[in-house]
PDB file of C-alpha atoms in Angstrom:
ATOM      1  CA  MET A   1      -1.750   1.677  -1.075  1.00 56.00           C
ATOM      2  CA  LEU A   2      -4.613   4.002  -0.983  1.00 68.00           C
ATOM      3  CA  SER A   3      -5.480   6.244  -4.116  1.00 68.00           C
ATOM      4  CA  PRO A   4      -6.921  10.111  -3.458  1.00 79.00           C
ATOM      5  CA  LYS A   5      -9.749  10.809  -3.088  1.00 93.00           C
ATOM      6  CA  PHE A   6     -11.071   6.965  -2.957  1.00 96.00           C
ATOM      7  CA  LEU A   7     -14.129   7.680  -2.158  1.00 98.00           C
ATOM      8  CA  THR A   8     -15.775   9.400  -5.783  1.00 97.00           C
ATOM      9  CA  ASP A   9     -19.023   9.865  -6.502  1.00 97.00           C
ATOM     10  CA  LYS A  10     -20.057   7.763  -2.963  1.00 98.00           C
ATOM     11  CA  VAL A  11     -21.958   8.679  -0.629  1.00 98.00           C
ATOM     12  CA  ALA A  12     -21.753   8.520   3.006  1.00 98.00           C
ATOM     13  CA  LEU A  13     -24.822   9.216   5.416  1.00 98.00           C
ATOM     14  CA  VAL A  14     -23.212   9.798   9.045  1.00 98.00           C
ATOM     15  CA  THR A  15     -25.277   9.745  12.152  1.00 98.00           C
ATOM     16  CA  GLY A  16     -24.374  12.508  14.996  1.00 98.00           C
ATOM     17  CA  ALA A  17     -22.461  14.375  12.473  1.00 98.00           C
ATOM     18  CA  SER A  18     -22.662  18.328  14.132  1.00 97.00           C
ATOM     19  CA  ARG A  19     -19.811  18.116  16.447  1.00 95.00           C
ATOM     20  CA  GLY A  20     -17.097  16.276  17.594  1.00 95.00           C
ATOM     21  CA  LEU A  21     -16.495  12.107  16.282  1.00 97.00           C
ATOM     22  CA  GLY A  22     -19.006  12.798  13.907  1.00 98.00           C
ATOM     23  CA  GLN A  23     -18.917  15.772  13.122  1.00 98.00           C
ATOM     24  CA  ALA A  24     -14.320  14.494  12.555  1.00 98.00           C
ATOM     25  CA  ILE A  25     -15.553  11.506  10.047  1.00 98.00           C
ATOM     26  CA  ALA A  26     -18.427  13.050   8.338  1.00 98.00           C
ATOM     27  CA  LEU A  27     -15.192  15.892   7.079  1.00 98.00           C
ATOM     28  CA  ALA A  28     -13.211  12.940   6.041  1.00 98.00           C
ATOM     29  CA  LEU A  29     -15.268  11.247   4.305  1.00 98.00           C
ATOM     30  CA  ALA A  30     -16.048  13.879   2.542  1.00 98.00           C
ATOM     31  CA  GLN A  31     -12.136  15.067   2.275  1.00 97.00           C
ATOM     32  CA  GLU A  32     -11.880  11.882   0.511  1.00 97.00           C
ATOM     33  CA  GLY A  33     -14.126  12.642  -2.234  1.00 98.00           C
ATOM     34  CA  ALA A  34     -17.939  11.331  -0.546  1.00 98.00           C
ATOM     35  CA  SER A  35     -21.459  13.368  -0.639  1.00 98.00           C
ATOM     36  CA  ILE A  36     -21.631  13.343   2.568  1.00 98.00           C
ATOM     37  CA  ALA A  37     -26.057  12.965   4.243  1.00 98.00           C
ATOM     38  CA  ALA A  38     -25.952  14.460   7.851  1.00 98.00           C
ATOM     39  CA  VAL A  39     -28.153  13.421  10.362  1.00 98.00           C
ATOM     40  CA  ALA A  40     -28.062  15.071  13.786  1.00 98.00           C
ATOM     41  CA  ARG A  41     -32.185  15.965  15.694  1.00 97.00           C
ATOM     42  CA  THR A  42     -31.581  19.242  13.855  1.00 97.00           C
ATOM     43  CA  GLU A  43     -30.562  20.766  10.773  1.00 96.00           C
ATOM     44  CA  ASP A  44     -29.357  24.070  12.827  1.00 97.00           C
ATOM     45  CA  ALA A  45     -26.836  21.889  15.045  1.00 97.00           C
ATOM     46  CA  LEU A  46     -25.441  20.228  11.727  1.00 98.00           C
ATOM     47  CA  LYS A  47     -24.419  24.872  10.863  1.00 98.00           C
ATOM     48  CA  ASP A  48     -20.858  24.056  11.603  1.00 97.00           C
ATOM     49  CA  THR A  49     -20.414  20.768   9.679  1.00 98.00           C
ATOM     50  CA  LEU A  50     -22.116  22.047   6.681  1.00 98.00           C
ATOM     51  CA  GLY A  51     -20.259  24.863   6.423  1.00 98.00           C
ATOM     52  CA  ALA A  52     -16.372  23.084   7.227  1.00 98.00           C
ATOM     53  CA  ILE A  53     -17.519  20.826   4.067  1.00 98.00           C
ATOM     54  CA  ARG A  54     -19.041  23.329   1.984  1.00 98.00           C
ATOM     55  CA  ALA A  55     -15.805  25.956   2.400  1.00 98.00           C
ATOM     56  CA  THR A  56     -14.211  23.053   0.744  1.00 95.00           C
ATOM     57  CA  GLY A  57     -16.024  22.932  -2.355  1.00 97.00           C
ATOM     58  CA  GLY A  58     -17.382  19.298  -0.604  1.00 98.00           C
ATOM     59  CA  THR A  59     -21.080  17.418  -0.942  1.00 98.00           C
ATOM     60  CA  ILE A  60     -23.356  17.519   2.118  1.00 98.00           C
ATOM     61  CA  GLU A  61     -26.575  17.820   2.329  1.00 98.00           C
ATOM     62  CA  ALA A  62     -28.442  18.002   5.715  1.00 98.00           C
ATOM     63  CA  PHE A  63     -31.295  15.786   7.623  1.00 98.00           C
ATOM     64  CA  PRO A  64     -32.386  16.336  10.581  1.00 98.00           C
ATOM     65  CA  LEU A  65     -34.450  13.948  12.762  1.00 98.00           C
ATOM     66  CA  ASP A  66     -34.312  11.199  15.656  1.00 98.00           C
ATOM     67  CA  VAL A  67     -32.509   7.980  14.954  1.00 98.00           C
ATOM     68  CA  SER A  68     -34.024   6.577  17.977  1.00 98.00           C
ATOM     69  CA  ASN A  69     -37.371   7.079  16.537  1.00 98.00           C
ATOM     70  CA  GLU A  70     -38.411   4.471  13.605  1.00 98.00           C
ATOM     71  CA  ILE A  71     -40.850   6.423  11.860  1.00 98.00           C
ATOM     72  CA  ALA A  72     -38.131   9.438  11.940  1.00 98.00           C
ATOM     73  CA  VAL A  73     -35.462   7.023  10.396  1.00 98.00           C
ATOM     74  CA  GLU A  74     -38.016   5.734   7.475  1.00 98.00           C
ATOM     75  CA  ALA A  75     -38.295   9.067   6.529  1.00 98.00           C
ATOM     76  CA  GLY A  76     -34.573  10.788   6.231  1.00 98.00           C
ATOM     77  CA  VAL A  77     -33.520   7.268   4.554  1.00 98.00           C
ATOM     78  CA  GLU A  78     -36.299   7.117   1.862  1.00 98.00           C
ATOM     79  CA  LYS A  79     -34.673  11.803   1.552  1.00 98.00           C
ATOM     80  CA  ILE A  80     -31.237  10.663   1.668  1.00 98.00           C
ATOM     81  CA  ALA A  81     -32.447   7.959  -0.889  1.00 97.00           C
ATOM     82  CA  GLU A  82     -34.474  10.043  -3.676  1.00 98.00           C
ATOM     83  CA  ARG A  83     -31.608  12.526  -3.043  1.00 98.00           C
ATOM     84  CA  PHE A  84     -28.584  10.786  -3.353  1.00 98.00           C
ATOM     85  CA  GLY A  85     -30.142   7.700  -5.360  1.00 97.00           C
ATOM     86  CA  HIS A  86     -27.307   4.865  -3.613  1.00 97.00           C
ATOM     87  CA  ILE A  87     -25.711   4.182  -0.288  1.00 98.00           C
ATOM     88  CA  ASP A  88     -22.483   3.326   0.009  1.00 98.00           C
ATOM     89  CA  VAL A  89     -21.699   4.180   3.578  1.00 98.00           C
ATOM     90  CA  LEU A  90     -23.127   3.465   6.653  1.00 99.00           C
ATOM     91  CA  VAL A  91     -21.840   5.097  10.003  1.00 99.00           C
ATOM     92  CA  ASN A  92     -24.125   4.962  13.222  1.00 98.00           C
ATOM     93  CA  ASN A  93     -22.148   7.522  15.411  1.00 98.00           C
ATOM     94  CA  ALA A  94     -24.939   9.201  16.823  1.00 98.00           C
ATOM     95  CA  GLY A  95     -25.238   8.348  20.379  1.00 96.00           C
ATOM     96  CA  VAL A  96     -25.795   9.742  23.831  1.00 96.00           C
ATOM     97  CA  THR A  97     -24.994   9.374  28.220  1.00 95.00           C
ATOM     98  CA  ARG A  98     -27.497   9.861  31.010  1.00 96.00           C
ATOM     99  CA  ASP A  99     -24.481   8.477  33.713  1.00 95.00           C
ATOM    100  CA  GLY A 100     -25.814   6.647  36.758  1.00 96.00           C
ATOM    101  CA  LEU A 101     -24.990   4.321  39.887  1.00 97.00           C
ATOM    102  CA  LEU A 102     -26.679   1.305  38.803  1.00 97.00           C
ATOM    103  CA  MET A 103     -28.538   1.733  41.668  1.00 97.00           C
ATOM    104  CA  ARG A 104     -30.133   4.573  41.418  1.00 97.00           C
ATOM    105  CA  MET A 105     -30.347   4.832  37.395  1.00 98.00           C
ATOM    106  CA  LYS A 106     -34.016   5.560  36.675  1.00 98.00           C
ATOM    107  CA  SER A 107     -35.304   3.623  33.572  1.00 98.00           C
ATOM    108  CA  ASP A 108     -36.421   6.453  30.911  1.00 98.00           C
ATOM    109  CA  ASP A 109     -32.400   7.264  31.650  1.00 98.00           C
ATOM    110  CA  TRP A 110     -31.732   3.042  30.792  1.00 98.00           C
ATOM    111  CA  ASP A 111     -34.436   3.020  27.017  1.00 98.00           C
ATOM    112  CA  THR A 112     -33.180   7.227  26.477  1.00 98.00           C
ATOM    113  CA  VAL A 113     -29.825   5.793  26.122  1.00 98.00           C
ATOM    114  CA  ILE A 114     -30.346   2.483  24.254  1.00 98.00           C
ATOM    115  CA  ASP A 115     -32.850   3.615  21.615  1.00 98.00           C
ATOM    116  CA  THR A 116     -30.219   6.028  20.648  1.00 98.00           C
ATOM    117  CA  ASN A 117     -27.591   4.264  21.026  1.00 98.00           C
ATOM    118  CA  LEU A 118     -27.772   1.116  19.490  1.00 98.00           C
ATOM    119  CA  LYS A 119     -31.961   0.655  18.524  1.00 98.00           C
ATOM    120  CA  GLY A 120     -30.674   4.151  16.238  1.00 98.00           C
ATOM    121  CA  ALA A 121     -28.361   1.801  14.809  1.00 98.00           C
ATOM    122  CA  PHE A 122     -30.505  -1.325  13.557  1.00 98.00           C
ATOM    123  CA  TYR A 123     -33.192   1.009  12.032  1.00 98.00           C
ATOM    124  CA  PHE A 124     -30.509   2.452   9.936  1.00 98.00           C
ATOM    125  CA  THR A 125     -29.302  -0.727   9.238  1.00 98.00           C
ATOM    126  CA  ARG A 126     -31.872  -2.715   8.526  1.00 98.00           C
ATOM    127  CA  LEU A 127     -33.183  -0.154   6.037  1.00 98.00           C
ATOM    128  CA  ILE A 128     -29.870   0.544   4.351  1.00 98.00           C
ATOM    129  CA  GLY A 129     -28.876  -2.871   4.389  1.00 98.00           C
ATOM    130  CA  ARG A 130     -31.845  -3.556   1.767  1.00 98.00           C
ATOM    131  CA  MET A 131     -30.055  -1.296  -0.875  1.00 97.00           C
ATOM    132  CA  MET A 132     -26.905  -1.944  -0.372  1.00 98.00           C
ATOM    133  CA  ALA A 133     -27.214  -4.888  -0.351  1.00 98.00           C
ATOM    134  CA  LYS A 134     -29.245  -4.610  -4.050  1.00 98.00           C
ATOM    135  CA  GLN A 135     -26.742  -2.814  -5.513  1.00 97.00           C
ATOM    136  CA  ARG A 136     -23.798  -5.649  -3.714  1.00 98.00           C
ATOM    137  CA  SER A 137     -21.849  -3.549  -2.360  1.00 98.00           C
ATOM    138  CA  GLY A 138     -21.458  -1.209   0.956  1.00 98.00           C
ATOM    139  CA  ARG A 139     -20.027  -0.218   4.163  1.00 98.00           C
ATOM    140  CA  ILE A 140     -21.263  -0.035   7.225  1.00 99.00           C
ATOM    141  CA  ILE A 141     -19.513   1.102  10.101  1.00 99.00           C
ATOM    142  CA  ASN A 142     -20.826   0.793  13.962  1.00 99.00           C
ATOM    143  CA  ILE A 143     -18.946   4.052  16.571  1.00 98.00           C
ATOM    144  CA  SER A 144     -18.359   1.435  19.566  1.00 98.00           C
ATOM    145  CA  SER A 145     -16.166   2.188  22.708  1.00 97.00           C
ATOM    146  CA  VAL A 146     -13.841   0.795  24.956  1.00 97.00           C
ATOM    147  CA  THR A 147     -16.993   0.984  27.503  1.00 96.00           C
ATOM    148  CA  GLY A 148     -18.435  -1.273  25.488  1.00 98.00           C
ATOM    149  CA  LEU A 149     -15.657  -3.800  26.316  1.00 98.00           C
ATOM    150  CA  VAL A 150     -14.705  -3.437  29.373  1.00 97.00           C
ATOM    151  CA  GLY A 151     -17.679  -1.823  31.645  1.00 96.00           C
ATOM    152  CA  ASN A 152     -17.089   1.849  33.976  1.00 93.00           C
ATOM    153  CA  ALA A 153     -18.843   2.014  36.540  1.00 94.00           C
ATOM    154  CA  GLY A 154     -21.816   5.025  36.631  1.00 95.00           C
ATOM    155  CA  GLN A 155     -22.620   3.333  33.037  1.00 96.00           C
ATOM    156  CA  ALA A 156     -24.551   0.115  32.904  1.00 98.00           C
ATOM    157  CA  ASN A 157     -27.162   2.045  30.062  1.00 98.00           C
ATOM    158  CA  TYR A 158     -24.024   3.306  28.076  1.00 97.00           C
ATOM    159  CA  ALA A 159     -21.422  -0.227  27.996  1.00 98.00           C
ATOM    160  CA  ALA A 160     -24.269  -2.033  26.942  1.00 98.00           C
ATOM    161  CA  SER A 161     -25.801  -0.261  23.959  1.00 98.00           C
ATOM    162  CA  LYS A 162     -22.285  -0.349  23.317  1.00 98.00           C
ATOM    163  CA  ALA A 163     -21.173  -4.059  23.612  1.00 98.00           C
ATOM    164  CA  GLY A 164     -25.036  -4.546  21.843  1.00 98.00           C
ATOM    165  CA  LEU A 165     -23.588  -2.291  19.247  1.00 98.00           C
ATOM    166  CA  ILE A 166     -20.415  -5.320  19.037  1.00 98.00           C
ATOM    167  CA  GLY A 167     -22.758  -8.668  19.176  1.00 98.00           C
ATOM    168  CA  PHE A 168     -24.690  -6.386  16.284  1.00 98.00           C
ATOM    169  CA  SER A 169     -21.509  -5.981  13.792  1.00 98.00           C
ATOM    170  CA  LYS A 170     -20.696  -9.595  13.842  1.00 98.00           C
ATOM    171  CA  THR A 171     -24.311 -10.668  13.055  1.00 98.00           C
ATOM    172  CA  VAL A 172     -24.530  -7.801  10.463  1.00 98.00           C
ATOM    173  CA  ALA A 173     -21.025  -8.677   9.579  1.00 98.00           C
ATOM    174  CA  ARG A 174     -22.666 -12.063   8.692  1.00 98.00           C
ATOM    175  CA  GLU A 175     -25.039 -11.681   7.368  1.00 98.00           C
ATOM    176  CA  PHE A 176     -23.953  -9.646   4.306  1.00 98.00           C
ATOM    177  CA  ALA A 177     -20.975 -11.340   3.254  1.00 98.00           C
ATOM    178  CA  SER A 178     -22.091 -12.448   0.657  1.00 98.00           C
ATOM    179  CA  ARG A 179     -23.118  -9.477  -0.478  1.00 98.00           C
ATOM    180  CA  ASN A 180     -20.189  -7.473  -0.915  1.00 98.00           C
ATOM    181  CA  ILE A 181     -21.089  -5.596   2.099  1.00 98.00           C
ATOM    182  CA  THR A 182     -19.073  -5.530   5.224  1.00 98.00           C
ATOM    183  CA  CYS A 183     -19.851  -4.532   8.785  1.00 99.00           C
ATOM    184  CA  ASN A 184     -16.754  -3.489  11.294  1.00 99.00           C
ATOM    185  CA  VAL A 185     -16.935  -1.742  14.784  1.00 98.00           C
ATOM    186  CA  VAL A 186     -14.552   1.227  16.181  1.00 98.00           C
ATOM    187  CA  CYS A 187     -13.907   1.189  19.910  1.00 98.00           C
ATOM    188  CA  PRO A 188     -12.729   5.089  20.491  1.00 98.00           C
ATOM    189  CA  GLY A 189     -11.019   5.846  24.136  1.00 97.00           C
ATOM    190  CA  PHE A 190     -10.726   8.572  25.904  1.00 94.00           C
ATOM    191  CA  ILE A 191     -11.501  11.393  22.748  1.00 95.00           C
ATOM    192  CA  ASP A 192     -11.149  14.932  23.140  1.00 92.00           C
ATOM    193  CA  THR A 193     -14.376  15.874  22.875  1.00 88.00           C
ATOM    194  CA  ASP A 194     -16.963  17.823  24.737  1.00 81.00           C
ATOM    195  CA  MET A 195     -19.066  14.508  25.754  1.00 78.00           C
ATOM    196  CA  VAL A 196     -15.496  14.122  27.826  1.00 82.00           C
ATOM    197  CA  LYS A 197     -14.122  17.233  28.501  1.00 80.00           C
ATOM    198  CA  VAL A 198     -17.074  17.422  30.971  1.00 78.00           C
ATOM    199  CA  LEU A 199     -16.251  14.964  33.289  1.00 79.00           C
ATOM    200  CA  GLY A 200     -13.226  17.189  34.287  1.00 84.00           C
ATOM    201  CA  GLU A 201      -9.510  18.063  34.884  1.00 87.00           C
ATOM    202  CA  GLU A 202      -8.676  16.220  37.043  1.00 89.00           C
ATOM    203  CA  PHE A 203     -10.708  12.788  36.141  1.00 87.00           C
ATOM    204  CA  LEU A 204      -8.720  13.550  33.151  1.00 91.00           C
ATOM    205  CA  ALA A 205      -5.793  13.536  34.186  1.00 92.00           C
ATOM    206  CA  LYS A 206      -6.228  10.073  36.612  1.00 91.00           C
ATOM    207  CA  VAL A 207      -6.857   9.026  33.158  1.00 91.00           C
ATOM    208  CA  ILE A 208      -3.860   9.915  30.722  1.00 95.00           C
ATOM    209  CA  GLU A 209      -2.383   8.037  33.183  1.00 95.00           C
ATOM    210  CA  ARG A 210      -3.690   4.689  32.571  1.00 94.00           C
ATOM    211  CA  ILE A 211      -2.665   5.556  27.968  1.00 97.00           C
ATOM    212  CA  PRO A 212       0.371   4.178  27.142  1.00 97.00           C
ATOM    213  CA  VAL A 213       0.928   7.313  24.403  1.00 97.00           C
ATOM    214  CA  GLY A 214       0.161   9.053  27.675  1.00 97.00           C
ATOM    215  CA  ARG A 215      -3.039  12.005  25.381  1.00 95.00           C
ATOM    216  CA  LEU A 216      -5.693  11.310  25.314  1.00 96.00           C
ATOM    217  CA  GLY A 217      -7.305  10.745  21.056  1.00 97.00           C
ATOM    218  CA  LYS A 218      -7.881  13.919  19.201  1.00 97.00           C
ATOM    219  CA  PRO A 219     -11.598  13.613  16.649  1.00 97.00           C
ATOM    220  CA  ASP A 220      -9.182  13.044  14.118  1.00 98.00           C
ATOM    221  CA  ASP A 221      -7.983   9.700  15.169  1.00 98.00           C
ATOM    222  CA  ILE A 222     -11.487   7.949  15.225  1.00 98.00           C
ATOM    223  CA  ALA A 223     -11.766   9.873  11.429  1.00 98.00           C
ATOM    224  CA  ALA A 224      -8.927   8.498   9.990  1.00 98.00           C
ATOM    225  CA  ALA A 225      -9.996   4.431  11.346  1.00 98.00           C
ATOM    226  CA  VAL A 226     -13.753   5.443  10.039  1.00 98.00           C
ATOM    227  CA  ALA A 227     -11.385   5.917   6.281  1.00 98.00           C
ATOM    228  CA  PHE A 228      -9.489   3.198   6.332  1.00 98.00           C
ATOM    229  CA  LEU A 229     -12.571   0.870   7.305  1.00 98.00           C
ATOM    230  CA  ALA A 230     -14.283   3.464   4.600  1.00 98.00           C
ATOM    231  CA  SER A 231     -12.072   2.468   2.188  1.00 98.00           C
ATOM    232  CA  PRO A 232     -10.813  -0.166  -0.931  1.00 96.00           C
ATOM    233  CA  ALA A 233      -7.969  -1.050   1.028  1.00 97.00           C
ATOM    234  CA  ALA A 234      -9.668  -2.660   3.720  1.00 98.00           C
ATOM    235  CA  SER A 235     -12.947  -4.884   1.380  1.00 97.00           C
ATOM    236  CA  TYR A 236     -11.640  -7.956   3.048  1.00 98.00           C
ATOM    237  CA  ILE A 237     -12.182  -7.290   7.081  1.00 98.00           C
ATOM    238  CA  THR A 238     -15.221  -6.958   8.728  1.00 98.00           C
ATOM    239  CA  GLY A 239     -17.508  -8.764  11.895  1.00 98.00           C
ATOM    240  CA  GLN A 240     -13.406  -6.728  13.204  1.00 98.00           C
ATOM    241  CA  ILE A 241     -12.831  -4.204  16.146  1.00 98.00           C
ATOM    242  CA  LEU A 242     -11.060  -1.874  15.369  1.00 98.00           C
ATOM    243  CA  THR A 243      -9.822  -0.503  19.343  1.00 98.00           C
ATOM    244  CA  VAL A 244      -8.440   3.584  19.161  1.00 98.00           C
ATOM    245  CA  ASP A 245      -7.737   3.898  22.427  1.00 98.00           C
ATOM    246  CA  GLY A 246      -4.027   4.762  22.512  1.00 98.00           C
ATOM    247  CA  GLY A 247      -3.390   1.087  24.393  1.00 98.00           C
ATOM    248  CA  MET A 248      -5.500   2.455  27.082  1.00 96.00           C
ATOM    249  CA  VAL A 249      -7.206  -1.364  26.991  1.00 95.00           C
ATOM    250  CA  MET A 250      -4.679  -4.040  24.924  1.00 92.00           C
TER     251      MET A 250
END
């Protein structure tokens, strides 16, 4: 059984925290007592997340940067470490899509998705993993997708980035386990966010027909899974994939 506020005195860094899944994850971790280092491209984009957490008495600071830029990530992590002193939970959530059929996909669209979704996670994990290794504790949670498990026509770049996160996470789990650091993956299905809504009602109606529970997921469904993996109750879980998709790819 989890104790209330099980992340009190902990610091959680969440990338892509401005909206959708990232915002819900930041809110859920803050509700459990964590101080939040919120990362997004601009501070203005984080305005709603900052307001929501501060309205409940939580602690959150904005760190605007481009997660695909190695130098920017290094500078940002240094600022976060100076502000909070330690980082206990890392959630690599930032992601973009540049959809298109493979035969027509531009190299720039491939690079943009891989650089943001996969290399960004690498940059943060490499830096923060060192910090966690010194403190001999930490939780790393990477947000993949069911697309990384089964693929999806028109999303070769996105599927590759999300499948890459799974292999990356399993390796991180093996390398850091002896330091009391876990690394796990959450694979969302179709979640009711702005990124999914652009697919259109007709397409989503067909998607829902394939979901056994009969509905799209909610951002809070993903946030709850992340909070569990960040909790003491998950201390013996590492290198695992938690698929939160209403049973779609079981």
